[in-house]
């Protein structure tokens, strides 16, 4: 994870200590599709907010959520 963040996800240039880039990318893609990354991100965010004395559950204003949903639908071709 840190390698990808630091280098911009250059799969072909993974260090030799890593498995083949196809394997690493396949696992990464599976985790994205299955929601693993979202759950990790949510857990880290909630923990950080809790430690900071904030409500662990981040609540977005409904206008922000609506705008994001509209953009997602527009980009996927859903009308």
PDB file of N, CA, C and O in Angstrom:
ATOM      1  N   UNK A   1       0.836  -1.184   0.000  1.00  0.00           N
ATOM      2  CA  UNK A   1       0.000   0.000   0.000  1.00  0.00           C
ATOM      3  C   UNK A   1       0.878   1.243   0.000  1.00  0.00           C
ATOM      4  O   UNK A   1       0.682   2.149  -0.792  1.00  0.00           O
ATOM      5  N   UNK A   2       1.847   1.295   0.881  1.00  0.00           N
ATOM      6  CA  UNK A   2       2.713   2.472   0.952  1.00  0.00           C
ATOM      7  C   UNK A   2       3.519   2.644  -0.325  1.00  0.00           C
ATOM      8  O   UNK A   2       3.733   3.765  -0.782  1.00  0.00           O
ATOM      9  N   UNK A   3       3.946   1.546  -0.936  1.00  0.00           N
ATOM     10  CA  UNK A   3       4.694   1.637  -2.188  1.00  0.00           C
ATOM     11  C   UNK A   3       3.838   2.291  -3.261  1.00  0.00           C
ATOM     12  O   UNK A   3       4.276   3.203  -3.953  1.00  0.00           O
ATOM     13  N   UNK A   4       2.612   1.829  -3.404  1.00  0.00           N
ATOM     14  CA  UNK A   4       1.720   2.358  -4.428  1.00  0.00           C
ATOM     15  C   UNK A   4       1.443   3.834  -4.189  1.00  0.00           C
ATOM     16  O   UNK A   4       1.482   4.649  -5.107  1.00  0.00           O
ATOM     17  N   UNK A   5       1.183   4.215  -2.955  1.00  0.00           N
ATOM     18  CA  UNK A   5       0.894   5.606  -2.634  1.00  0.00           C
ATOM     19  C   UNK A   5       2.108   6.485  -2.944  1.00  0.00           C
ATOM     20  O   UNK A   5       1.987   7.555  -3.516  1.00  0.00           O
ATOM     21  N   UNK A   6       3.274   6.012  -2.605  1.00  0.00           N
ATOM     22  CA  UNK A   6       4.482   6.816  -2.773  1.00  0.00           C
ATOM     23  C   UNK A   6       4.919   6.919  -4.230  1.00  0.00           C
ATOM     24  O   UNK A   6       5.475   7.919  -4.655  1.00  0.00           O
ATOM     25  N   UNK A   7       4.707   5.875  -5.037  1.00  0.00           N
ATOM     26  CA  UNK A   7       5.229   5.870  -6.402  1.00  0.00           C
ATOM     27  C   UNK A   7       4.171   6.108  -7.463  1.00  0.00           C
ATOM     28  O   UNK A   7       4.498   6.151  -8.639  1.00  0.00           O
ATOM     29  N   UNK A   8       2.918   6.204  -7.097  1.00  0.00           N
ATOM     30  CA  UNK A   8       1.884   6.455  -8.090  1.00  0.00           C
ATOM     31  C   UNK A   8       1.412   5.202  -8.792  1.00  0.00           C
ATOM     32  O   UNK A   8       0.970   5.257  -9.926  1.00  0.00           O
ATOM     33  N   UNK A   9       1.532   4.066  -8.152  1.00  0.00           N
ATOM     34  CA  UNK A   9       0.962   2.817  -8.657  1.00  0.00           C
ATOM     35  C   UNK A   9       1.640   2.330  -9.943  1.00  0.00           C
ATOM     36  O   UNK A   9       0.997   2.035 -10.927  1.00  0.00           O
ATOM     37  N   UNK A  10       2.944   2.281  -9.935  1.00  0.00           N
ATOM     38  CA  UNK A  10       3.686   1.772 -11.083  1.00  0.00           C
ATOM     39  C   UNK A  10       3.852   0.266 -10.931  1.00  0.00           C
ATOM     40  O   UNK A  10       4.865  -0.234 -10.455  1.00  0.00           O
ATOM     41  N   UNK A  11       2.833  -0.462 -11.346  1.00  0.00           N
ATOM     42  CA  UNK A  11       2.778  -1.903 -11.111  1.00  0.00           C
ATOM     43  C   UNK A  11       3.972  -2.635 -11.713  1.00  0.00           C
ATOM     44  O   UNK A  11       4.492  -3.585 -11.119  1.00  0.00           O
ATOM     45  N   UNK A  12       4.418  -2.224 -12.869  1.00  0.00           N
ATOM     46  CA  UNK A  12       5.515  -2.932 -13.532  1.00  0.00           C
ATOM     47  C   UNK A  12       6.853  -2.761 -12.821  1.00  0.00           C
ATOM     48  O   UNK A  12       7.790  -3.508 -13.073  1.00  0.00           O
ATOM     49  N   UNK A  13       6.950  -1.779 -11.937  1.00  0.00           N
ATOM     50  CA  UNK A  13       8.215  -1.486 -11.276  1.00  0.00           C
ATOM     51  C   UNK A  13       8.205  -1.818  -9.792  1.00  0.00           C
ATOM     52  O   UNK A  13       8.945  -1.222  -9.008  1.00  0.00           O
ATOM     53  N   UNK A  14       7.373  -2.773  -9.397  1.00  0.00           N
ATOM     54  CA  UNK A  14       7.370  -3.193  -7.995  1.00  0.00           C
ATOM     55  C   UNK A  14       8.741  -3.754  -7.623  1.00  0.00           C
ATOM     56  O   UNK A  14       9.418  -4.359  -8.459  1.00  0.00           O
ATOM     57  N   UNK A  15       9.161  -3.586  -6.378  1.00  0.00           N
ATOM     58  CA  UNK A  15      10.450  -4.152  -5.950  1.00  0.00           C
ATOM     59  C   UNK A  15      10.476  -5.675  -6.128  1.00  0.00           C
ATOM     60  O   UNK A  15       9.446  -6.344  -6.135  1.00  0.00           O
ATOM     61  N   UNK A  16      11.654  -6.224  -6.261  1.00  0.00           N
ATOM     62  CA  UNK A  16      11.814  -7.666  -6.484  1.00  0.00           C
ATOM     63  C   UNK A  16      11.281  -8.508  -5.335  1.00  0.00           C
ATOM     64  O   UNK A  16      10.946  -9.665  -5.515  1.00  0.00           O
ATOM     65  N   UNK A  17      11.178  -7.914  -4.140  1.00  0.00           N
ATOM     66  CA  UNK A  17      10.682  -8.637  -2.976  1.00  0.00           C
ATOM     67  C   UNK A  17       9.183  -8.928  -3.082  1.00  0.00           C
ATOM     68  O   UNK A  17       8.658  -9.775  -2.372  1.00  0.00           O
ATOM     69  N   UNK A  18       8.494  -8.198  -3.960  1.00  0.00           N
ATOM     70  CA  UNK A  18       7.062  -8.383  -4.146  1.00  0.00           C
ATOM     71  C   UNK A  18       6.817  -9.538  -5.104  1.00  0.00           C
ATOM     72  O   UNK A  18       7.657  -9.861  -5.932  1.00  0.00           O
ATOM     73  N   UNK A  19       5.634 -10.155  -5.033  1.00  0.00           N
ATOM     74  CA  UNK A  19       5.282 -11.150  -6.060  1.00  0.00           C
ATOM     75  C   UNK A  19       5.190 -10.469  -7.424  1.00  0.00           C
ATOM     76  O   UNK A  19       5.250  -9.240  -7.536  1.00  0.00           O
ATOM     77  N   UNK A  20       4.945 -11.254  -8.458  1.00  0.00           N
ATOM     78  CA  UNK A  20       4.758 -10.735  -9.797  1.00  0.00           C
ATOM     79  C   UNK A  20       3.713  -9.630  -9.791  1.00  0.00           C
ATOM     80  O   UNK A  20       2.711  -9.716  -9.094  1.00  0.00           O
ATOM     81  N   UNK A  21       3.922  -8.587 -10.586  1.00  0.00           N
ATOM     82  CA  UNK A  21       3.017  -7.433 -10.563  1.00  0.00           C
ATOM     83  C   UNK A  21       1.585  -7.820 -10.905  1.00  0.00           C
ATOM     84  O   UNK A  21       0.641  -7.231 -10.381  1.00  0.00           O
ATOM     85  N   UNK A  22       1.393  -8.825 -11.775  1.00  0.00           N
ATOM     86  CA  UNK A  22       0.034  -9.267 -12.112  1.00  0.00           C
ATOM     87  C   UNK A  22      -0.689  -9.802 -10.879  1.00  0.00           C
ATOM     88  O   UNK A  22      -1.886  -9.556 -10.704  1.00  0.00           O
ATOM     89  N   UNK A  23       0.023 -10.517 -10.041  1.00  0.00           N
ATOM     90  CA  UNK A  23      -0.552 -11.063  -8.819  1.00  0.00           C
ATOM     91  C   UNK A  23      -0.929  -9.944  -7.857  1.00  0.00           C
ATOM     92  O   UNK A  23      -2.034  -9.914  -7.319  1.00  0.00           O
ATOM     93  N   UNK A  24      -0.011  -9.011  -7.661  1.00  0.00           N
ATOM     94  CA  UNK A  24      -0.259  -7.893  -6.743  1.00  0.00           C
ATOM     95  C   UNK A  24      -1.445  -7.073  -7.231  1.00  0.00           C
ATOM     96  O   UNK A  24      -2.350  -6.730  -6.468  1.00  0.00           O
ATOM     97  N   UNK A  25      -1.463  -6.766  -8.521  1.00  0.00           N
ATOM     98  CA  UNK A  25      -2.556  -5.985  -9.087  1.00  0.00           C
ATOM     99  C   UNK A  25      -3.885  -6.735  -8.966  1.00  0.00           C
ATOM    100  O   UNK A  25      -4.915  -6.148  -8.647  1.00  0.00           O
ATOM    101  N   UNK A  26      -3.856  -8.044  -9.212  1.00  0.00           N
ATOM    102  CA  UNK A  26      -5.073  -8.846  -9.107  1.00  0.00           C
ATOM    103  C   UNK A  26      -5.664  -8.822  -7.708  1.00  0.00           C
ATOM    104  O   UNK A  26      -6.887  -8.692  -7.532  1.00  0.00           O
ATOM    105  N   UNK A  27      -4.816  -8.948  -6.703  1.00  0.00           N
ATOM    106  CA  UNK A  27      -5.290  -8.899  -5.316  1.00  0.00           C
ATOM    107  C   UNK A  27      -5.831  -7.496  -5.001  1.00  0.00           C
ATOM    108  O   UNK A  27      -6.902  -7.348  -4.409  1.00  0.00           O
ATOM    109  N   UNK A  28      -5.096  -6.474  -5.430  1.00  0.00           N
ATOM    110  CA  UNK A  28      -5.540  -5.092  -5.213  1.00  0.00           C
ATOM    111  C   UNK A  28      -6.914  -4.864  -5.849  1.00  0.00           C
ATOM    112  O   UNK A  28      -7.824  -4.338  -5.222  1.00  0.00           O
ATOM    113  N   UNK A  29      -7.068  -5.292  -7.072  1.00  0.00           N
ATOM    114  CA  UNK A  29      -8.347  -5.106  -7.779  1.00  0.00           C
ATOM    115  C   UNK A  29      -9.477  -5.863  -7.095  1.00  0.00           C
ATOM    116  O   UNK A  29     -10.591  -5.366  -6.961  1.00  0.00           O
ATOM    117  N   UNK A  30      -9.180  -7.074  -6.648  1.00  0.00           N
ATOM    118  CA  UNK A  30     -10.186  -7.859  -5.924  1.00  0.00           C
ATOM    119  C   UNK A  30     -10.608  -7.136  -4.653  1.00  0.00           C
ATOM    120  O   UNK A  30     -11.794  -7.075  -4.321  1.00  0.00           O
ATOM    121  N   UNK A  31      -9.653  -6.590  -3.924  1.00  0.00           N
ATOM    122  CA  UNK A  31      -9.965  -5.870  -2.688  1.00  0.00           C
ATOM    123  C   UNK A  31     -10.799  -4.626  -2.972  1.00  0.00           C
ATOM    124  O   UNK A  31     -11.691  -4.291  -2.206  1.00  0.00           O
ATOM    125  N   UNK A  32     -10.510  -3.938  -4.073  1.00  0.00           N
ATOM    126  CA  UNK A  32     -11.310  -2.761  -4.445  1.00  0.00           C
ATOM    127  C   UNK A  32     -12.746  -3.185  -4.727  1.00  0.00           C
ATOM    128  O   UNK A  32     -13.698  -2.618  -4.196  1.00  0.00           O
ATOM    129  N   UNK A  33     -12.904  -4.199  -5.557  1.00  0.00           N
ATOM    130  CA  UNK A  33     -14.248  -4.643  -5.963  1.00  0.00           C
ATOM    131  C   UNK A  33     -15.051  -5.242  -4.815  1.00  0.00           C
ATOM    132  O   UNK A  33     -16.271  -5.111  -4.776  1.00  0.00           O
ATOM    133  N   UNK A  34     -14.378  -5.894  -3.891  1.00  0.00           N
ATOM    134  CA  UNK A  34     -15.098  -6.555  -2.796  1.00  0.00           C
ATOM    135  C   UNK A  34     -15.330  -5.630  -1.603  1.00  0.00           C
ATOM    136  O   UNK A  34     -15.969  -6.023  -0.633  1.00  0.00           O
ATOM    137  N   UNK A  35     -14.796  -4.403  -1.669  1.00  0.00           N
ATOM    138  CA  UNK A  35     -15.039  -3.442  -0.609  1.00  0.00           C
ATOM    139  C   UNK A  35     -14.043  -3.466   0.534  1.00  0.00           C
ATOM    140  O   UNK A  35     -14.225  -2.762   1.528  1.00  0.00           O
ATOM    141  N   UNK A  36     -12.979  -4.256   0.407  1.00  0.00           N
ATOM    142  CA  UNK A  36     -11.980  -4.345   1.477  1.00  0.00           C
ATOM    143  C   UNK A  36     -11.334  -2.982   1.723  1.00  0.00           C
ATOM    144  O   UNK A  36     -11.222  -2.539   2.866  1.00  0.00           O
ATOM    145  N   UNK A  37     -10.918  -2.288   0.651  1.00  0.00           N
ATOM    146  CA  UNK A  37     -10.272  -0.987   0.814  1.00  0.00           C
ATOM    147  C   UNK A  37     -11.214   0.015   1.461  1.00  0.00           C
ATOM    148  O   UNK A  37     -10.791   0.822   2.294  1.00  0.00           O
ATOM    149  N   UNK A  38     -12.486  -0.014   1.087  1.00  0.00           N
ATOM    150  CA  UNK A  38     -13.461   0.902   1.686  1.00  0.00           C
ATOM    151  C   UNK A  38     -13.590   0.639   3.186  1.00  0.00           C
ATOM    152  O   UNK A  38     -13.630   1.570   3.983  1.00  0.00           O
ATOM    153  N   UNK A  39     -13.628  -0.640   3.578  1.00  0.00           N
ATOM    154  CA  UNK A  39     -13.737  -0.980   5.007  1.00  0.00           C
ATOM    155  C   UNK A  39     -12.480  -0.563   5.777  1.00  0.00           C
ATOM    156  O   UNK A  39     -12.569  -0.063   6.897  1.00  0.00           O
ATOM    157  N   UNK A  40     -11.308  -0.768   5.170  1.00  0.00           N
ATOM    158  CA  UNK A  40     -10.060  -0.346   5.815  1.00  0.00           C
ATOM    159  C   UNK A  40     -10.057   1.171   5.978  1.00  0.00           C
ATOM    160  O   UNK A  40      -9.747   1.681   7.060  1.00  0.00           O
ATOM    161  N   UNK A  41     -10.408   1.879   4.922  1.00  0.00           N
ATOM    162  CA  UNK A  41     -10.428   3.340   4.970  1.00  0.00           C
ATOM    163  C   UNK A  41     -11.404   3.836   6.027  1.00  0.00           C
ATOM    164  O   UNK A  41     -11.094   4.730   6.812  1.00  0.00           O
ATOM    165  N   UNK A  42     -12.597   3.251   6.068  1.00  0.00           N
ATOM    166  CA  UNK A  42     -13.604   3.657   7.049  1.00  0.00           C
ATOM    167  C   UNK A  42     -13.111   3.419   8.473  1.00  0.00           C
ATOM    168  O   UNK A  42     -13.245   4.283   9.343  1.00  0.00           O
ATOM    169  N   UNK A  43     -12.512   2.247   8.711  1.00  0.00           N
ATOM    170  CA  UNK A  43     -12.026   1.929  10.054  1.00  0.00           C
ATOM    171  C   UNK A  43     -10.915   2.896  10.485  1.00  0.00           C
ATOM    172  O   UNK A  43     -10.921   3.380  11.621  1.00  0.00           O
ATOM    173  N   UNK A  44      -9.989   3.177   9.580  1.00  0.00           N
ATOM    174  CA  UNK A  44      -8.907   4.114   9.905  1.00  0.00           C
ATOM    175  C   UNK A  44      -9.452   5.519  10.161  1.00  0.00           C
ATOM    176  O   UNK A  44      -9.044   6.190  11.109  1.00  0.00           O
ATOM    177  N   UNK A  45     -10.378   5.964   9.309  1.00  0.00           N
ATOM    178  CA  UNK A  45     -10.959   7.299   9.470  1.00  0.00           C
ATOM    179  C   UNK A  45     -11.717   7.402  10.789  1.00  0.00           C
ATOM    180  O   UNK A  45     -11.560   8.369  11.538  1.00  0.00           O
ATOM    181  N   UNK A  46     -12.534   6.384  11.103  1.00  0.00           N
ATOM    182  CA  UNK A  46     -13.302   6.415  12.345  1.00  0.00           C
ATOM    183  C   UNK A  46     -12.391   6.397  13.560  1.00  0.00           C
ATOM    184  O   UNK A  46     -12.629   7.111  14.542  1.00  0.00           O
ATOM    185  N   UNK A  47     -11.326   5.612  13.501  1.00  0.00           N
ATOM    186  CA  UNK A  47     -10.374   5.564  14.612  1.00  0.00           C
ATOM    187  C   UNK A  47      -9.691   6.919  14.792  1.00  0.00           C
ATOM    188  O   UNK A  47      -9.552   7.403  15.918  1.00  0.00           O
ATOM    189  N   UNK A  48      -9.258   7.535  13.710  1.00  0.00           N
ATOM    190  CA  UNK A  48      -8.611   8.840  13.787  1.00  0.00           C
ATOM    191  C   UNK A  48      -9.563   9.890  14.350  1.00  0.00           C
ATOM    192  O   UNK A  48      -9.182  10.695  15.196  1.00  0.00           O
ATOM    193  N   UNK A  49     -10.825   9.880  13.900  1.00  0.00           N
ATOM    194  CA  UNK A  49     -11.796  10.847  14.404  1.00  0.00           C
ATOM    195  C   UNK A  49     -12.056  10.620  15.893  1.00  0.00           C
ATOM    196  O   UNK A  49     -12.170  11.571  16.656  1.00  0.00           O
ATOM    197  N   UNK A  50     -12.104   9.359  16.301  1.00  0.00           N
ATOM    198  CA  UNK A  50     -12.347   9.039  17.712  1.00  0.00           C
ATOM    199  C   UNK A  50     -11.192   9.541  18.578  1.00  0.00           C
ATOM    200  O   UNK A  50     -11.398  10.179  19.611  1.00  0.00           O
ATOM    201  N   UNK A  51      -9.955   9.264  18.145  1.00  0.00           N
ATOM    202  CA  UNK A  51      -8.768   9.699  18.882  1.00  0.00           C
ATOM    203  C   UNK A  51      -8.703  11.228  18.942  1.00  0.00           C
ATOM    204  O   UNK A  51      -8.221  11.801  19.924  1.00  0.00           O
ATOM    205  N   UNK A  52      -9.218  11.889  17.907  1.00  0.00           N
ATOM    206  CA  UNK A  52      -9.218  13.357  17.851  1.00  0.00           C
ATOM    207  C   UNK A  52     -10.366  13.976  18.637  1.00  0.00           C
ATOM    208  O   UNK A  52     -10.525  15.187  18.638  1.00  0.00           O
ATOM    209  N   UNK A  53     -11.191  13.135  19.253  1.00  0.00           N
ATOM    210  CA  UNK A  53     -12.311  13.632  20.037  1.00  0.00           C
ATOM    211  C   UNK A  53     -13.521  14.025  19.212  1.00  0.00           C
ATOM    212  O   UNK A  53     -14.394  14.746  19.687  1.00  0.00           O
ATOM    213  N   UNK A  54     -13.577  13.552  17.972  1.00  0.00           N
ATOM    214  CA  UNK A  54     -14.710  13.859  17.099  1.00  0.00           C
ATOM    215  C   UNK A  54     -15.635  12.660  17.012  1.00  0.00           C
ATOM    216  O   UNK A  54     -15.270  11.545  17.380  1.00  0.00           O
ATOM    217  N   UNK A  55     -16.828  12.905  16.503  1.00  0.00           N
ATOM    218  CA  UNK A  55     -17.765  11.810  16.258  1.00  0.00           C
ATOM    219  C   UNK A  55     -17.127  10.868  15.242  1.00  0.00           C
ATOM    220  O   UNK A  55     -16.737  11.307  14.158  1.00  0.00           O
ATOM    221  N   UNK A  56     -16.997   9.569  15.579  1.00  0.00           N
ATOM    222  CA  UNK A  56     -16.319   8.640  14.659  1.00  0.00           C
ATOM    223  C   UNK A  56     -17.017   8.490  13.311  1.00  0.00           C
ATOM    224  O   UNK A  56     -16.382   8.199  12.318  1.00  0.00           O
ATOM    225  N   UNK A  57     -18.331   8.695  13.289  1.00  0.00           N
ATOM    226  CA  UNK A  57     -19.063   8.534  12.035  1.00  0.00           C
ATOM    227  C   UNK A  57     -19.133   9.887  11.338  1.00  0.00           C
ATOM    228  O   UNK A  57     -19.728  10.831  11.841  1.00  0.00           O
ATOM    229  N   UNK A  58     -18.490   9.954  10.189  1.00  0.00           N
ATOM    230  CA  UNK A  58     -18.463  11.188   9.414  1.00  0.00           C
ATOM    231  C   UNK A  58     -19.800  11.358   8.713  1.00  0.00           C
ATOM    232  O   UNK A  58     -20.258  10.472   8.004  1.00  0.00           O
ATOM    233  N   UNK A  59     -20.434  12.485   8.913  1.00  0.00           N
ATOM    234  CA  UNK A  59     -21.726  12.763   8.279  1.00  0.00           C
ATOM    235  C   UNK A  59     -21.558  13.913   7.288  1.00  0.00           C
ATOM    236  O   UNK A  59     -21.212  15.013   7.669  1.00  0.00           O
ATOM    237  N   UNK A  60     -21.814  13.609   6.015  1.00  0.00           N
ATOM    238  CA  UNK A  60     -21.724  14.612   4.965  1.00  0.00           C
ATOM    239  C   UNK A  60     -23.055  15.334   4.838  1.00  0.00           C
ATOM    240  O   UNK A  60     -24.111  14.725   4.967  1.00  0.00           O
ATOM    241  N   UNK A  61     -23.022  16.618   4.545  1.00  0.00           N
ATOM    242  CA  UNK A  61     -24.276  17.329   4.275  1.00  0.00           C
ATOM    243  C   UNK A  61     -24.980  16.676   3.085  1.00  0.00           C
ATOM    244  O   UNK A  61     -24.335  16.216   2.146  1.00  0.00           O
ATOM    245  N   UNK A  62     -26.299  16.611   3.130  1.00  0.00           N
ATOM    246  CA  UNK A  62     -27.049  15.923   2.074  1.00  0.00           C
ATOM    247  C   UNK A  62     -26.786  16.523   0.701  1.00  0.00           C
ATOM    248  O   UNK A  62     -26.795  15.819  -0.303  1.00  0.00           O
ATOM    249  N   UNK A  63     -26.515  17.825   0.616  1.00  0.00           N
ATOM    250  CA  UNK A  63     -26.239  18.439  -0.682  1.00  0.00           C
ATOM    251  C   UNK A  63     -24.942  17.886  -1.278  1.00  0.00           C
ATOM    252  O   UNK A  63     -24.845  17.680  -2.483  1.00  0.00           O
ATOM    253  N   UNK A  64     -23.956  17.629  -0.441  1.00  0.00           N
ATOM    254  CA  UNK A  64     -22.687  17.063  -0.909  1.00  0.00           C
ATOM    255  C   UNK A  64     -22.893  15.647  -1.405  1.00  0.00           C
ATOM    256  O   UNK A  64     -22.399  15.262  -2.469  1.00  0.00           O
ATOM    257  N   UNK A  65     -23.658  14.858  -0.666  1.00  0.00           N
ATOM    258  CA  UNK A  65     -23.928  13.478  -1.056  1.00  0.00           C
ATOM    259  C   UNK A  65     -24.674  13.449  -2.379  1.00  0.00           C
ATOM    260  O   UNK A  65     -24.333  12.696  -3.287  1.00  0.00           O
ATOM    261  N   UNK A  66     -25.699  14.290  -2.515  1.00  0.00           N
ATOM    262  CA  UNK A  66     -26.485  14.331  -3.752  1.00  0.00           C
ATOM    263  C   UNK A  66     -25.605  14.695  -4.945  1.00  0.00           C
ATOM    264  O   UNK A  66     -25.712  14.102  -6.014  1.00  0.00           O
ATOM    265  N   UNK A  67     -24.729  15.681  -4.762  1.00  0.00           N
ATOM    266  CA  UNK A  67     -23.847  16.112  -5.837  1.00  0.00           C
ATOM    267  C   UNK A  67     -22.906  14.979  -6.253  1.00  0.00           C
ATOM    268  O   UNK A  67     -22.716  14.724  -7.442  1.00  0.00           O
ATOM    269  N   UNK A  68     -22.368  14.262  -5.277  1.00  0.00           N
ATOM    270  CA  UNK A  68     -21.464  13.143  -5.582  1.00  0.00           C
ATOM    271  C   UNK A  68     -22.201  12.025  -6.300  1.00  0.00           C
ATOM    272  O   UNK A  68     -21.679  11.431  -7.243  1.00  0.00           O
ATOM    273  N   UNK A  69     -23.411  11.728  -5.854  1.00  0.00           N
ATOM    274  CA  UNK A  69     -24.199  10.677  -6.500  1.00  0.00           C
ATOM    275  C   UNK A  69     -24.526  11.053  -7.944  1.00  0.00           C
ATOM    276  O   UNK A  69     -24.454  10.222  -8.840  1.00  0.00           O
ATOM    277  N   UNK A  70     -24.872  12.320  -8.167  1.00  0.00           N
ATOM    278  CA  UNK A  70     -25.177  12.780  -9.523  1.00  0.00           C
ATOM    279  C   UNK A  70     -23.959  12.629 -10.428  1.00  0.00           C
ATOM    280  O   UNK A  70     -24.059  12.139 -11.554  1.00  0.00           O
ATOM    281  N   UNK A  71     -22.806  13.037  -9.938  1.00  0.00           N
ATOM    282  CA  UNK A  71     -21.584  12.933 -10.749  1.00  0.00           C
ATOM    283  C   UNK A  71     -21.257  11.485 -11.066  1.00  0.00           C
ATOM    284  O   UNK A  71     -20.846  11.162 -12.176  1.00  0.00           O
ATOM    285  N   UNK A  72     -21.428  10.601 -10.085  1.00  0.00           N
ATOM    286  CA  UNK A  72     -21.148   9.186 -10.312  1.00  0.00           C
ATOM    287  C   UNK A  72     -22.090   8.630 -11.373  1.00  0.00           C
ATOM    288  O   UNK A  72     -21.688   7.910 -12.268  1.00  0.00           O
ATOM    289  N   UNK A  73     -23.363   8.977 -11.280  1.00  0.00           N
ATOM    290  CA  UNK A  73     -24.336   8.498 -12.267  1.00  0.00           C
ATOM    291  C   UNK A  73     -24.024   9.041 -13.659  1.00  0.00           C
ATOM    292  O   UNK A  73     -24.106   8.312 -14.638  1.00  0.00           O
ATOM    293  N   UNK A  74     -23.663  10.313 -13.722  1.00  0.00           N
ATOM    294  CA  UNK A  74     -23.338  10.920 -15.017  1.00  0.00           C
ATOM    295  C   UNK A  74     -22.127  10.247 -15.645  1.00  0.00           C
ATOM    296  O   UNK A  74     -22.102   9.984 -16.845  1.00  0.00           O
ATOM    297  N   UNK A  75     -21.134   9.942 -14.827  1.00  0.00           N
ATOM    298  CA  UNK A  75     -19.906   9.337 -15.378  1.00  0.00           C
ATOM    299  C   UNK A  75     -20.127   7.880 -15.779  1.00  0.00           C
ATOM    300  O   UNK A  75     -19.420   7.372 -16.642  1.00  0.00           O
ATOM    301  N   UNK A  76     -21.112   7.219 -15.188  1.00  0.00           N
ATOM    302  CA  UNK A  76     -21.357   5.817 -15.544  1.00  0.00           C
ATOM    303  C   UNK A  76     -22.421   5.677 -16.627  1.00  0.00           C
ATOM    304  O   UNK A  76     -22.729   4.582 -17.061  1.00  0.00           O
ATOM    305  N   UNK A  77     -22.989   6.806 -17.047  1.00  0.00           N
ATOM    306  CA  UNK A  77     -23.992   6.760 -18.114  1.00  0.00           C
ATOM    307  C   UNK A  77     -25.399   6.511 -17.635  1.00  0.00           C
ATOM    308  O   UNK A  77     -26.305   6.341 -18.429  1.00  0.00           O
ATOM    309  N   UNK A  78     -25.616   6.480 -16.320  1.00  0.00           N
ATOM    310  CA  UNK A  78     -26.956   6.267 -15.769  1.00  0.00           C
ATOM    311  C   UNK A  78     -27.711   7.586 -15.826  1.00  0.00           C
ATOM    312  O   UNK A  78     -27.179   8.634 -15.503  1.00  0.00           O
ATOM    313  N   UNK A  79     -28.954   7.535 -16.270  1.00  0.00           N
ATOM    314  CA  UNK A  79     -29.757   8.771 -16.323  1.00  0.00           C
ATOM    315  C   UNK A  79     -30.940   8.692 -15.397  1.00  0.00           C
ATOM    316  O   UNK A  79     -31.366   7.673 -14.974  1.00  0.00           O
TER     317      UNK A  79
END
